[in-house]
Amino acid sequence: MRIACCLDLPESEIEAWCRALRDALPQASVESWRLRGSTADYAVVWRPSQEFFDAQPRLKAIFNAGAGVDALLELDLPPGAPLVRLEDAGMAEQMVEYVTYAVLGHFRDFDAYEADARAGRWNPRDPQRKADFPIGILGLGVLGSRVLYALTGLGFPVHAWSRSHRKHATFHDFLRDTRILVCMAPLTSETRGIINQESLALLRPNAYLINVARGGLVVESDLLVAVNSGALAGAMLDVFGEEPLPPEHPFWRHPKVIVTPHIAAATLRDESVTQIAEKILSLERGEAVSGIVEPDNGY
Ligand code: NDP
Ligand code: OXD
């Protein structure tokens, strides 16, 4: 069995992935794919080039070293080779940490206290009630459901909107019921630009946006207008339409916007390799695996 790793990572990290795969699958020949490398049965990819797939005529499956597959689905993938994404593999815990931090930072006014501290201001604010901060999670998959569970455990009222799980009759009703909106849905033709002037205007007054999914879900110019006008209390953003976020982008220095560089949930090599290796063995035994992307759905 031959496995090709085509990972957009520094050479030393690619080697570490190959070593970890060899340890997990001693019967396999694992190689880092460089230009016109040999053909493989399985591919492990992260931001691969079209050239890689053009040179792989006999792939049995493609494993993405991440959860989101929006960029991969823009490529011309070999027909017949299922695309398998990472399911959790250590990312859910990180997502819980990130979103909890963002929610509590906003709910407890920690951002404002930080600014007060820098200005030497002693300025206690009135405590707020969690009941007044209903959280709406857009996307209730592997990661979103873990975040919902954690935030519910903290005592917030939490509801979600996904393709198959809908407590509210309409997306607009979901938004109207939401004060903190957490985006955790994949970027697809249905979700691109879903957070825009109209949807932001439907949120409860003084709403807050947390985006840990993909930048393309949000119309950034509409978000800027909403925070500048005071319609939105602020945002914590991990993902952007253009990454790295350009130095001149107004989000960087905006007092109501917190920017992080796409780190909400990093791919963890050991956990990911364990999951991928188990799935390769299942496929070799002719068994079904979970996490197969449905190209027509875009995720
Ligand atoms: P899943 O595929 O498990 O879950 C996706 C969820 O989104 C599902 O609940 C799905 O609905 C829902 N969904 C899909 N389309 C729509 C739509 N049009 N409207 C409403 N809901 C929709 O993905 P994960 O939870 O594993 O990951 C979610 C996303 O998080 C990834 O696609 C990726 O973009 C992002 N991500 C970001 C990271 C970061 O560091 N910032 C790290 C990892 C992932 P249903 O349940 O009905 O299928
Ligand atoms: C992912 C990501 O999709 O890191 O896994 O964004």
XYZ file of C-alpha atoms and ligand atoms in Angstrom:
353
model
C 0.000 0.000 0.000
C 1.425 3.402 -0.994
C 0.523 6.639 0.751
C 1.482 10.051 -0.631
C 1.606 13.064 1.674
C 1.035 16.337 -0.132
C 1.060 18.859 2.684
C 1.574 22.580 2.408
C 3.854 22.588 5.442
C 7.566 23.115 6.106
C 9.698 20.156 5.000
C 10.480 19.066 8.569
C 6.767 18.881 9.418
C 5.988 16.906 6.278
C 8.671 14.434 7.319
C 7.128 14.227 10.804
C 3.723 13.384 9.246
C 5.316 10.709 7.064
C 7.134 9.194 10.053
C 3.944 9.165 12.131
C 2.039 7.472 9.275
C 4.815 4.872 8.874
C 4.652 4.142 12.618
C 0.864 3.751 12.478
C 0.901 1.692 9.248
C 4.194 -0.250 9.142
C 2.968 -2.240 6.124
C 2.614 0.940 4.027
C 5.138 2.822 1.959
C 4.690 6.480 2.904
C 6.324 9.250 0.907
C 6.223 12.990 0.752
C 4.973 13.891 -2.714
C 7.107 16.331 -4.579
C 6.703 17.331 -8.178
C 5.859 14.271 -10.287
C 6.305 11.833 -7.415
C 5.071 8.272 -7.672
C 1.406 7.288 -7.772
C -0.264 6.220 -4.552
C -3.282 4.329 -3.207
C -4.086 6.913 -0.554
C -3.355 10.630 -0.299
C -3.020 12.702 2.850
C -3.335 16.326 1.856
C -3.344 19.836 3.215
C -3.795 22.625 0.664
C -2.537 20.412 -2.195
C -2.001 21.606 -5.748
C -4.057 20.518 -8.756
C -0.771 19.137 -10.119
C -0.729 16.560 -7.336
C -4.150 15.165 -8.243
C -3.355 15.263 -11.965
C -0.467 12.886 -11.216
C -2.572 10.467 -9.107
C -4.676 8.239 -11.369
C -5.333 5.378 -8.944
C -6.203 6.902 -5.574
C -8.596 4.836 -3.428
C -9.273 7.735 -1.038
C -8.107 11.253 -0.209
C -7.677 12.265 3.436
C -7.799 15.976 4.226
C -5.644 16.962 7.206
C -8.350 19.361 8.332
C -12.111 19.579 8.869
C -13.015 22.174 6.227
C -12.881 21.070 2.591
C -14.073 24.219 0.800
C -10.682 24.902 -0.839
C -10.232 21.244 -1.849
C -13.614 21.113 -3.544
C -12.483 23.915 -5.854
C -9.937 21.507 -7.363
C -10.581 18.855 -9.975
C -10.488 15.754 -7.753
C -10.120 12.242 -9.178
C -13.573 10.702 -9.634
C -14.242 7.606 -7.550
C -11.839 8.477 -4.721
C -13.869 9.530 -1.675
C -12.688 12.670 0.095
C -12.492 12.093 3.850
C -12.190 14.974 6.294
C -10.944 15.019 9.864
C -13.645 14.469 12.479
C -12.658 16.175 15.726
C -9.178 14.583 16.091
C -8.507 16.995 18.958
C -10.113 20.043 17.323
C -13.406 19.992 19.267
C -11.670 20.636 22.585
C -9.799 23.581 21.069
C -13.007 24.971 19.583
C -14.676 24.738 22.986
C -11.778 26.660 24.543
C -11.806 29.364 21.862
C -15.558 29.952 21.776
C -15.860 29.819 25.584
C -13.122 32.454 25.853
C -14.867 34.655 23.292
C -18.298 34.304 24.907
C -17.051 34.946 28.442
C -14.775 37.780 27.325
C -17.795 39.553 25.899
C -20.356 38.563 28.551
C -18.089 39.556 31.472
C -16.838 42.748 29.717
C -13.236 41.572 29.956
C -12.344 43.448 26.756
C -13.633 46.684 28.232
C -11.818 46.037 31.532
C -8.597 45.488 29.600
C -9.002 48.889 27.954
C -9.851 50.404 31.367
C -6.736 48.866 32.885
C -4.537 50.309 30.146
C -6.046 53.734 30.810
C -5.755 53.366 34.613
C -9.564 53.508 35.044
C -11.297 51.805 37.999
C -14.714 51.270 36.479
C -16.819 48.357 37.770
C -19.825 47.518 35.591
C -23.156 46.010 36.639
C -23.340 42.216 36.465
C -25.329 40.834 33.529
C -27.729 37.887 33.323
C -26.904 34.921 31.113
C -30.595 34.704 30.266
C -30.141 37.997 28.382
C -27.357 36.506 26.212
C -28.981 33.745 24.153
C -26.341 32.089 21.984
C -27.096 30.872 18.459
C -24.738 28.347 16.879
C -24.835 28.241 13.092
C -23.703 24.695 12.179
C -24.196 21.839 14.616
C -21.748 19.234 13.380
C -18.826 17.494 15.034
C -17.397 20.759 16.392
C -20.563 22.839 16.824
C -22.304 20.210 18.934
C -19.371 20.074 21.384
C -19.458 23.867 21.681
C -23.220 23.798 22.270
C -22.759 21.265 25.062
C -20.011 23.325 26.745
C -21.889 26.639 26.586
C -25.077 25.007 27.857
C -23.033 23.658 30.758
C -21.947 27.220 31.580
C -25.599 28.183 31.972
C -26.224 30.117 28.744
C -29.402 29.575 26.759
C -28.076 27.999 23.548
C -29.859 27.081 20.330
C -28.592 25.997 16.933
C -29.371 26.133 13.235
C -28.078 23.533 10.828
C -29.389 21.873 7.694
C -30.995 19.027 9.633
C -31.489 20.498 13.140
C -33.805 23.482 13.416
C -35.637 24.506 16.568
C -36.838 27.710 14.905
C -39.224 27.800 11.976
C -36.954 30.013 9.867
C -33.346 31.212 9.784
C -34.652 34.714 10.467
C -36.391 33.487 13.642
C -33.132 31.835 14.711
C -31.302 35.139 14.251
C -33.991 37.172 16.046
C -33.540 34.892 19.062
C -29.748 35.277 19.087
C -27.521 37.757 20.917
C -24.197 35.952 20.499
C -23.906 34.346 17.062
C -21.253 31.631 16.671
C -20.496 30.594 13.067
C -19.486 26.924 12.875
C -20.886 25.893 9.472
C -18.716 24.997 6.469
C -18.223 27.383 3.566
C -20.534 26.191 0.790
C -22.591 27.807 -1.940
C -25.423 28.024 0.626
C -23.413 29.611 3.439
C -21.219 32.031 1.474
C -22.170 35.535 2.603
C -24.934 34.229 4.901
C -23.895 36.755 7.561
C -24.609 40.049 5.871
C -26.340 43.371 6.435
C -29.775 41.730 6.534
C -28.882 38.868 8.877
C -26.844 41.088 11.216
C -29.784 43.495 11.483
C -32.050 40.671 12.670
C -29.894 39.777 15.680
C -30.894 41.009 19.134
C -29.706 44.513 20.079
C -26.029 44.716 21.122
C -25.293 41.405 19.475
C -21.824 39.870 19.219
C -20.384 37.745 16.412
C -17.871 34.921 16.775
C -16.637 33.399 13.493
C -14.501 30.268 13.730
C -15.741 28.660 10.500
C -14.587 30.376 7.315
C -14.260 34.065 6.467
C -16.464 33.629 3.400
C -19.563 33.159 5.573
C -19.407 36.835 6.531
C -19.713 39.880 4.268
C -16.887 41.735 5.972
C -17.882 45.189 4.699
C -21.393 44.695 6.185
C -19.880 43.577 9.482
C -17.711 46.714 9.598
C -20.716 48.949 9.009
C -22.609 47.155 11.800
C -19.824 47.516 14.386
C -19.052 51.087 13.350
C -22.689 52.127 13.675
C -23.003 50.477 17.091
C -25.671 48.087 15.813
C -23.319 45.262 16.755
C -21.417 45.293 20.057
C -18.369 43.654 18.500
C -16.854 40.527 17.032
C -14.134 37.965 17.608
C -12.906 36.618 14.290
C -10.512 33.748 13.584
C -11.109 33.422 9.848
C -11.198 35.918 7.001
C -11.974 36.255 3.319
C -8.266 36.798 2.705
C -5.696 35.073 4.906
C -3.339 36.253 6.228
C -5.560 39.260 6.923
C -3.902 42.122 4.977
C -1.996 44.561 7.241
C -4.157 47.501 6.159
C -7.446 45.734 6.969
C -9.598 47.819 9.371
C -10.348 44.760 11.554
C -6.780 44.770 12.878
C -7.004 47.985 14.867
C -10.760 48.117 15.385
C -11.518 48.593 19.119
C -14.583 46.334 18.912
C -13.007 43.565 16.851
C -10.633 40.877 18.129
C -8.590 39.171 15.417
C -6.827 35.820 15.731
C -4.830 34.173 12.907
C -6.925 31.060 12.109
C -5.888 29.209 15.248
C -9.262 28.342 16.798
C -8.658 24.615 16.303
C -5.329 23.504 14.890
C -4.800 20.116 13.259
C -3.014 17.904 15.786
C -0.653 15.557 13.962
C -0.719 12.499 16.232
C -4.498 12.495 16.745
C -5.044 13.060 13.021
C -2.653 10.325 11.918
C -4.311 7.858 14.311
C -7.717 8.659 12.827
C -6.519 8.522 9.212
C -4.618 5.256 9.742
C -7.685 3.611 11.311
C -9.811 4.672 8.370
C -7.277 3.407 5.820
C -7.290 0.013 7.544
C -11.120 -0.004 7.527
C -11.184 0.798 3.809
C -8.631 -1.926 3.112
C -10.959 -4.382 4.892
C -13.801 -3.182 2.698
C -15.601 -1.446 5.580
C -17.387 1.889 5.465
C -15.801 4.938 7.126
C -17.362 8.115 8.470
C -16.366 11.660 7.520
C -16.815 11.212 3.778
C -17.513 14.537 2.107
C -20.650 14.864 0.016
C -19.411 17.027 -2.892
C -22.958 18.049 -3.867
C -23.499 19.465 -0.366
C -20.046 21.087 -0.298
C -19.070 19.562 3.050
P -19.393 19.192 10.209
O -19.496 18.825 8.766
O -19.340 18.116 11.220
O -20.599 20.135 10.600
C -21.059 21.128 9.751
C -22.374 21.626 10.299
O -22.806 22.737 9.498
C -23.476 20.566 10.226
O -24.296 20.652 11.373
C -24.269 20.986 8.981
O -25.632 20.606 9.028
C -24.142 22.490 9.090
N -24.436 23.143 7.823
C -23.968 22.854 6.584
N -24.515 23.663 5.671
C -25.363 24.474 6.348
C -26.241 25.503 5.955
N -26.375 25.869 4.678
N -26.979 26.105 6.909
C -26.883 25.732 8.207
N -26.059 24.770 8.639
C -25.301 24.149 7.723
O -18.110 20.141 10.331
P -17.206 20.422 11.612
O -18.083 20.689 12.770
O -16.170 19.389 11.732
O -16.465 21.767 11.145
C -17.209 22.929 10.839
C -16.330 23.933 10.134
O -15.413 24.514 11.049
C -15.429 23.383 9.034
O -16.142 23.218 7.828
C -14.355 24.437 8.934
O -14.702 25.383 7.964
C -14.350 25.085 10.306
N -13.106 24.859 11.021
C -12.353 25.930 11.407
C -11.209 25.751 12.122
C -10.446 26.923 12.643
O -9.345 26.740 13.178
N -10.956 28.124 12.555
C -10.722 24.418 12.465
C -11.600 23.359 12.048
C -12.737 23.580 11.340
P -26.087 19.064 9.171
O -25.767 18.675 10.589
O -27.541 19.100 8.911
O -25.283 18.304 8.157
C -9.767 23.109 9.306
C -9.076 24.325 9.648
O -10.711 23.165 8.517
O -7.989 24.250 10.245
O -9.423 22.047 9.831
O -9.585 25.418 9.391
